[in-house]
Each structure stands twice: as C-alpha cells, then as structure tokens.
mmCIF file of C-alpha atoms in Angstrom:
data_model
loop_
_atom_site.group_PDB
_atom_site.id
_atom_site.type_symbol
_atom_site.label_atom_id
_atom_site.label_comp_id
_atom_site.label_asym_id
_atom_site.label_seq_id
_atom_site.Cartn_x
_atom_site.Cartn_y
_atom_site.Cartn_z
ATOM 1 C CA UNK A 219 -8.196 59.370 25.481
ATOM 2 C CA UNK A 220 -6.829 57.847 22.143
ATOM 3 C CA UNK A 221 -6.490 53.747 22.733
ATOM 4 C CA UNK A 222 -4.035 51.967 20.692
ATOM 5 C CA UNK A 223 -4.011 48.203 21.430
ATOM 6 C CA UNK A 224 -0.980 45.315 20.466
ATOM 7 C CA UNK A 225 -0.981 41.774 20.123
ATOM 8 C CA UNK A 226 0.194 39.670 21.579
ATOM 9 C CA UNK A 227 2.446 41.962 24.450
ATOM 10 C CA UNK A 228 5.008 39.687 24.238
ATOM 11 C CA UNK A 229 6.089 36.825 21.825
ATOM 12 C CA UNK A 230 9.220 34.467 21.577
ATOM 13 C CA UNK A 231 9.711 32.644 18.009
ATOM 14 C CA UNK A 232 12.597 30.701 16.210
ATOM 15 C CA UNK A 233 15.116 31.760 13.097
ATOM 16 C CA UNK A 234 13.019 31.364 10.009
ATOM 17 C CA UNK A 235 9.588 31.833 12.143
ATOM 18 C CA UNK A 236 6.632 33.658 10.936
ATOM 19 C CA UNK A 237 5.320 36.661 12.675
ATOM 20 C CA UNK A 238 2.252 38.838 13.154
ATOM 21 C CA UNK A 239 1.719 41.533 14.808
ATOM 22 C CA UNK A 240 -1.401 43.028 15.612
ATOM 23 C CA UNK A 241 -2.525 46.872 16.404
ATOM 24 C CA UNK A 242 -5.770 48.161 16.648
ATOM 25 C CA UNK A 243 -6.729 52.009 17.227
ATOM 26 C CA UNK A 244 -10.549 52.741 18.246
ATOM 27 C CA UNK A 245 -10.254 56.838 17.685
ATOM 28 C CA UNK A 246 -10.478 56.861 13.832
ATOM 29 C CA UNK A 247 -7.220 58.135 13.360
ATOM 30 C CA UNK A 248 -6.104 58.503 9.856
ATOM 31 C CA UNK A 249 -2.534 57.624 10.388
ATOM 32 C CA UNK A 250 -0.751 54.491 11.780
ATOM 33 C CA UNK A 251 2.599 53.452 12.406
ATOM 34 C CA UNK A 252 5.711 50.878 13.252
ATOM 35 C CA UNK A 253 8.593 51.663 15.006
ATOM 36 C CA UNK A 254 11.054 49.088 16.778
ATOM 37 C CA UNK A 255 13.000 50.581 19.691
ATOM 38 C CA UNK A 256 16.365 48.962 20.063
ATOM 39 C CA UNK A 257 19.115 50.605 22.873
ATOM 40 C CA UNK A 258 21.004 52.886 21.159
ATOM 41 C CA UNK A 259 18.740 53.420 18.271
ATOM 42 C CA UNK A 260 15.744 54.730 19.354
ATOM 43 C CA UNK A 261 12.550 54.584 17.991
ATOM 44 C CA UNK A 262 12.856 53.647 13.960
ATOM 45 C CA UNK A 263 9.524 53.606 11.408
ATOM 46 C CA UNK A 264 9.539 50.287 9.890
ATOM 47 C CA UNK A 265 6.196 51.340 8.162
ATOM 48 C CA UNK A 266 3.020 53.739 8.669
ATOM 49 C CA UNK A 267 0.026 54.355 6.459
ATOM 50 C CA UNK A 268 -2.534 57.042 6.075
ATOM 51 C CA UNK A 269 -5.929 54.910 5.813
ATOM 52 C CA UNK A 270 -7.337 51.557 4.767
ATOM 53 C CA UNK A 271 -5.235 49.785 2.087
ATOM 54 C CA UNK A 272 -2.939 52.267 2.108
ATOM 55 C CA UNK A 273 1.062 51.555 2.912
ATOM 56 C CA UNK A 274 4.382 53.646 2.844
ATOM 57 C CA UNK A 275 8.153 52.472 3.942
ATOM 58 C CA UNK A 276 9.690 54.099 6.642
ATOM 59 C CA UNK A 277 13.333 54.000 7.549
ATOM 60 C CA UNK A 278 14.184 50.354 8.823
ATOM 61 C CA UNK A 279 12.158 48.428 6.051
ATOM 62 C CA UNK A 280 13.609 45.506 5.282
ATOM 63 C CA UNK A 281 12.228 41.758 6.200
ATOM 64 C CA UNK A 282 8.690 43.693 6.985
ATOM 65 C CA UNK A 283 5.506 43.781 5.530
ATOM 66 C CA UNK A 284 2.746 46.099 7.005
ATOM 67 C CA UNK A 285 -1.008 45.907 6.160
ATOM 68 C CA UNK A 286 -3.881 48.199 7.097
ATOM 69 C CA UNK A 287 -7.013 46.046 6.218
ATOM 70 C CA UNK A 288 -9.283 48.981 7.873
ATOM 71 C CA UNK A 289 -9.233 52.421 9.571
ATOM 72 C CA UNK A 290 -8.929 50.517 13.163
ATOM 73 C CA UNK A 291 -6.170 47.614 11.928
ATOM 74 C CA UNK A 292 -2.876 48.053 11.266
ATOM 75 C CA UNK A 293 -0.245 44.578 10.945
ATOM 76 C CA UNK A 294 3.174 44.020 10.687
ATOM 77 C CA UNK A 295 4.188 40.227 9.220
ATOM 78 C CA UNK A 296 7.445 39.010 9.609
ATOM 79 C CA UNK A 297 7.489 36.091 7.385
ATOM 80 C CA UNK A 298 11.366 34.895 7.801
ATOM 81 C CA UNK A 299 12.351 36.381 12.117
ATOM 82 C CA UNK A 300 15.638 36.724 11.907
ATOM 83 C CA UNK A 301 17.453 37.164 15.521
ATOM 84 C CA UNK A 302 18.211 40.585 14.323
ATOM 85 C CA UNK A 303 14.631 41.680 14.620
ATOM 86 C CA UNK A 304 14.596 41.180 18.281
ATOM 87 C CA UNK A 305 13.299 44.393 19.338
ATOM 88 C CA UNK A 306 10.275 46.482 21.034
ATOM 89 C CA UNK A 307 7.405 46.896 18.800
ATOM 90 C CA UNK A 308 5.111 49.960 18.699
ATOM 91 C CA UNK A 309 2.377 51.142 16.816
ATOM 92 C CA UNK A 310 1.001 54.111 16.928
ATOM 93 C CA UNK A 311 -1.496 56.094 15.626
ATOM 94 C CA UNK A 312 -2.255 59.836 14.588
ATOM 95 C CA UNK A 313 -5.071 61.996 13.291
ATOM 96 C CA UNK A 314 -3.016 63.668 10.847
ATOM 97 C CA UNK A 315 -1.897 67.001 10.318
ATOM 98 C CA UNK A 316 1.318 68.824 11.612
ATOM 99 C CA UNK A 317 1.315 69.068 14.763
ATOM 100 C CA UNK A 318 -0.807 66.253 15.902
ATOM 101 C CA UNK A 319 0.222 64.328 18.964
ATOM 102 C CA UNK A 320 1.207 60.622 18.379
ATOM 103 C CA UNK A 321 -0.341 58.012 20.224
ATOM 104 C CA UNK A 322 1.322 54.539 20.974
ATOM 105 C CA UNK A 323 0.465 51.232 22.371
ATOM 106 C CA UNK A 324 2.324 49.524 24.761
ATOM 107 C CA UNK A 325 4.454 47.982 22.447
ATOM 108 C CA UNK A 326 5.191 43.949 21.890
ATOM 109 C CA UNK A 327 8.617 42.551 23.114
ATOM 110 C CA UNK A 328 9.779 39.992 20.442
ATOM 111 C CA UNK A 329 12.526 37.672 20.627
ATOM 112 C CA UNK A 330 13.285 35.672 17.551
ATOM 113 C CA UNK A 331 16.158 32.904 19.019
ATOM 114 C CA UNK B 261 21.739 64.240 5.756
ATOM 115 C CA UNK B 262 19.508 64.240 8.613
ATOM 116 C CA UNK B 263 19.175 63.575 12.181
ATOM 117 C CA UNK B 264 18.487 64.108 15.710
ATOM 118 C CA UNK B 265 20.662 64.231 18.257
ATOM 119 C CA UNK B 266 20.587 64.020 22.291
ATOM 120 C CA UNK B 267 22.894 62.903 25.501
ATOM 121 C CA UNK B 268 22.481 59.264 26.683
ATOM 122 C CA UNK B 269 21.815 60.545 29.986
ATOM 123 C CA UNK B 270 21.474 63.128 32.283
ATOM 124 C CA UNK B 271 21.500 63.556 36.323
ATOM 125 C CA UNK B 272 19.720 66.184 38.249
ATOM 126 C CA UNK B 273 18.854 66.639 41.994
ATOM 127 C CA UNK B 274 14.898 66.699 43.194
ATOM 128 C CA UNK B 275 13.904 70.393 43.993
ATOM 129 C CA UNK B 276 15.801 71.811 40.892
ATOM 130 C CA UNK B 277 15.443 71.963 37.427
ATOM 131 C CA UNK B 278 16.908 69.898 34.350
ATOM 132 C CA UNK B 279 17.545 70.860 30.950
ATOM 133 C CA UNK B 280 17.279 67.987 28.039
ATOM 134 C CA UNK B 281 18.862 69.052 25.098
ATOM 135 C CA UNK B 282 17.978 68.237 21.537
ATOM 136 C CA UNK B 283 20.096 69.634 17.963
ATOM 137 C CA UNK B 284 18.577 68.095 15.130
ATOM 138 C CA UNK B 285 19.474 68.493 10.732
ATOM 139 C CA UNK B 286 16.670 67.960 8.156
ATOM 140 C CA UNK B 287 15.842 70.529 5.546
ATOM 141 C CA UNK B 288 11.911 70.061 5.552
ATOM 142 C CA UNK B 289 11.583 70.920 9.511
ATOM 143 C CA UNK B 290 8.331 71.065 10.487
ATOM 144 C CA UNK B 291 7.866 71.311 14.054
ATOM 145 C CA UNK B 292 9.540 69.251 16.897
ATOM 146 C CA UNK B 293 7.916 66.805 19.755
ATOM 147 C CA UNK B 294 8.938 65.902 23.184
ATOM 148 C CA UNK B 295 7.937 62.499 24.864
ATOM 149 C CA UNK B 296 8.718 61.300 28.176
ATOM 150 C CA UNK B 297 9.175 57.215 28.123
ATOM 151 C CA UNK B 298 9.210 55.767 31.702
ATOM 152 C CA UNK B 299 11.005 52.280 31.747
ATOM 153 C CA UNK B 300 8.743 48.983 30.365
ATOM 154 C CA UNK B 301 6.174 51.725 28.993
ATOM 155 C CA UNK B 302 4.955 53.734 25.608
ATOM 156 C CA UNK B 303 5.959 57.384 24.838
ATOM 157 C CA UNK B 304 3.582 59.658 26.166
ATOM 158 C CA UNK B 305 3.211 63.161 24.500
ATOM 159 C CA UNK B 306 4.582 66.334 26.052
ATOM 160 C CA UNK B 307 4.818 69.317 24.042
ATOM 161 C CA UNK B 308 4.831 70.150 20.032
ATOM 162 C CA UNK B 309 6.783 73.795 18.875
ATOM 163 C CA UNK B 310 7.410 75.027 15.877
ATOM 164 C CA UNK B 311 7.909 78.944 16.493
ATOM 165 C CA UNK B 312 11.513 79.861 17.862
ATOM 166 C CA UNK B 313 11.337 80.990 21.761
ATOM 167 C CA UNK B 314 10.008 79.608 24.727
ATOM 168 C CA UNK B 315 7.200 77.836 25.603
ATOM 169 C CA UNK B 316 6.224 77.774 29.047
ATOM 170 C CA UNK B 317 3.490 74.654 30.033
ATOM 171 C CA UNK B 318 4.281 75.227 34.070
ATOM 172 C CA UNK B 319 6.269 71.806 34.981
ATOM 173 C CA UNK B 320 7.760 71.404 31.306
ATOM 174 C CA UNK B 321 9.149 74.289 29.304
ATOM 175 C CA UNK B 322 9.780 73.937 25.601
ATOM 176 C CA UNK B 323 12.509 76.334 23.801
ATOM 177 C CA UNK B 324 13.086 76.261 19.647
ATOM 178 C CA UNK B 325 15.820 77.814 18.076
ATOM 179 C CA UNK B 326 15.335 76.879 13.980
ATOM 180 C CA UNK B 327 18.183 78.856 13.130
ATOM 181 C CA UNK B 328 20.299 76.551 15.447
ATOM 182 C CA UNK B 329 18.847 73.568 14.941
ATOM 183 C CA UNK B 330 18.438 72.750 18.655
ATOM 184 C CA UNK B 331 15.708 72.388 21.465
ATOM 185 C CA UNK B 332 15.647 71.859 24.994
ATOM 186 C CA UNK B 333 13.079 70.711 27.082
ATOM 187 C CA UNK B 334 12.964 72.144 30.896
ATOM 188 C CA UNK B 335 11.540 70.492 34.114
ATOM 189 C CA UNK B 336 11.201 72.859 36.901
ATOM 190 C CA UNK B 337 10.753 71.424 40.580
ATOM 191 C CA UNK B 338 12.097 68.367 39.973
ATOM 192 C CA UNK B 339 10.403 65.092 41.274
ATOM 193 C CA UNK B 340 11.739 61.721 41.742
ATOM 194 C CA UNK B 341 8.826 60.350 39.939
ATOM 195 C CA UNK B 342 10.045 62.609 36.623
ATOM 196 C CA UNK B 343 12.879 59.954 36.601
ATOM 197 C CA UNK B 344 12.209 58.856 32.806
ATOM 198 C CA UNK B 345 13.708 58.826 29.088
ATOM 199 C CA UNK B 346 13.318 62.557 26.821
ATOM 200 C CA UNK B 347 12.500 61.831 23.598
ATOM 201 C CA UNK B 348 12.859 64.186 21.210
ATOM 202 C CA UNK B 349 11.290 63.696 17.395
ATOM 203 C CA UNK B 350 11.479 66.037 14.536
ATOM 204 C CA UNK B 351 8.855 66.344 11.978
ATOM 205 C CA UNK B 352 9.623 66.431 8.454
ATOM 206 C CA UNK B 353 7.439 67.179 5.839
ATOM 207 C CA UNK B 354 9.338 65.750 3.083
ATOM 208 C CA UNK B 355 7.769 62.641 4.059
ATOM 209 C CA UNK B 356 3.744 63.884 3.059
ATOM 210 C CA UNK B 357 1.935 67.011 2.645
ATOM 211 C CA UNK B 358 0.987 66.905 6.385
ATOM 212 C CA UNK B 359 4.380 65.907 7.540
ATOM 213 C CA UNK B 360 3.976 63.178 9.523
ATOM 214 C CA UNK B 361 6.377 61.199 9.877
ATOM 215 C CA UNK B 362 8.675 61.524 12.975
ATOM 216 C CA UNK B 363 12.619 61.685 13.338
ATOM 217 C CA UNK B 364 13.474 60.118 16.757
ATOM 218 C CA UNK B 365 16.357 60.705 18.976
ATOM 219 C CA UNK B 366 17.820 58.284 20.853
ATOM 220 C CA UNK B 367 16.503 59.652 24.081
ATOM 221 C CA UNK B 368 17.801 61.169 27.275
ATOM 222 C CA UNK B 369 17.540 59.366 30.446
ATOM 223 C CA UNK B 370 16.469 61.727 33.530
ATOM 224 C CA UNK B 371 17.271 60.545 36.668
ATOM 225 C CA UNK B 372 16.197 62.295 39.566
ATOM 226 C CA UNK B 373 17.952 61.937 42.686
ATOM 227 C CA UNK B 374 17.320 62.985 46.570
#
C-alpha cells in the first residue's frame, strides 16, 4: 500500500513564525501535493508538482512556498504564519495519469497564534 | 466558473441505504473521485468514473451523469461504522495533460444511526 508520511503531526507557532512542513512518499509516485482542509472549505491545493525540482500553484497560493528536492520529498515553507493559515495540512501523492487514486498522509494540524 | 458542490450533511438509519449527492461545473471534466474521510483521519479512496451510468462495487455504488453535471455515491446495508465525511473531487484536465489536479467538495457528513 502507497505510504505517504508528514512532519511533524502537529505543530503550534507564533504570528510572523517560520514553518516547514515535511512529506515524504516511498512508492515513486510522480505527483505530489498540498491541500489545507479548513470547515467549510474543504480540501484546497496550495501546491503539487510532477517530479524532482519541479513546482506548480494550485488554488490557495499565497504566503506558501513548496519544494520537491527529490522523487520521495515534497515541503511546504511558511516563512511569515499568519493566524489565517491555521489549518489541516495534507500531502499527497499520485502516480499520474487520469484516473489514478490519490494517496494522503495523515495530515499536520498547525496553529499559528 | 467552476466548482463542486455537496450537502453539509446527511442522516440515514443502519440497515438501509444512503445516497451522497455531488453536481459539479468545469469545462475540462475528466473523471470524478469519491473519498470517505472518518473524523481526525486522511481521505481514503473509493471509487473513480468517468462513463455516465452506474457503477456497482457491492457496498458503494457510483452513478455519473456528464450531461447533468452530478454524481451520487450509494451505500447499501448501512453500518454504523460507515458514519464518515463523502468527498467528492472532480478532475480537470485543464490543469496538465494527465489531469491531475483535483476539485474538492466540501464534503458530506454520513451519520449512521440505530
């Protein structure tokens, strides 16, 4: 079964903070991705990327940066937490192709007070 | 423009059936997920269509109409333990030649009663 794994699962930081978050997938997926799940909202792609070094916005961009340094390592920096991006966290990952079924990990629960 | 669009919630009775609804816009459809999301945990993967009709995977049920914009998912036999969020996502290939990036709903939560 596909593994996606976040760090840290939960994480509580200050106005102003800096943030990473960490996601590794161990099935050599080509695709990985960043949602935040809010109440009302659903899940919303904050960024994904189809392979090492590679990076593409998704709907909820703004005050995120995403990296993939390798197939397995996907990271999403928040360099200035505003309490605003208080949210669930997932990542996710994807073989590619339509049709594929979407992995995610657990998710990370970050508070920014 | 586009979205995807289900009830908050839903209530249904163990031993019967429920039906999660789903309408969704985007011009660059390309197939449509369900995911059932029990509380404090990830979306797990339930069913993919992209053919108009019914598709029948014994507990959950899957029907497309692309004409109507609009899916449903259906659990048969209800369980208490099938108490969970729906979540419906729309795939639009705008967004890539393999169309993978996913329009979420809000999600649908089931809850089962006695």
């Amino acid at each position: 079964e596909a593994a996606v794994t976040q760090s840290p699962r939960n994480k509580v930081t200050v106005t102003g903070g800096n943030v990473t978050l960490s996601c590794r997938q161990t099935n050599s997926h080509n695709y990985m991705y960043w949602y935040r799940q809010d109440t009302g909202h659903g899940l919303r792609l904050i960024h994904y990327s189809y392979g090492a070094g590679n990076l593409q916005i998704g709907d909820v961009p703004d005050g995120y940066k995403a990296t993939r340094t390798t197939q397995e390592d996907f990271f999403l920096l928040l360099e200035l937490a505003s309490p605003s991006q208080t949210s669930l966290y997932f990542c996710a990952s994807s073989p590619g192709g339509a049709g594929t079924e979407v992995f995610f990990g657990k998710g990370t629960r970050l508070t920014v007070v | 423009g586009q979205g995807v669009e289900q009830p908050a919630k839903l209530m249904s009775v163990e031993g019967t059936f429920a039906r999660v609804n789903c309408t969704y816009s985007t011009s660059g459809f390309n197939g449509l997920s369900w995911y059932q999301q029990r509380e404090g945990q990830a979306p797990v993967f339930l069913s993919y269509v992209v053919l108009d009709g019914l598709k029948d995977s014994g507990h959950f049920s899957t029907f497309l109409s692309r004409s109507n914009g609009y899916s449903y998912l259906l659990l048969t036999e209800l369980q208490i333990k099938d108490s969970a969020s729906y979540l419906c996502a729309v795939r639009d290939r705008r967004y890539g030649s393999s169309g993978n990036k996913l329009i979420f709903g809000i999600g649908t939560l089931l809850s089962v009663k006695p």
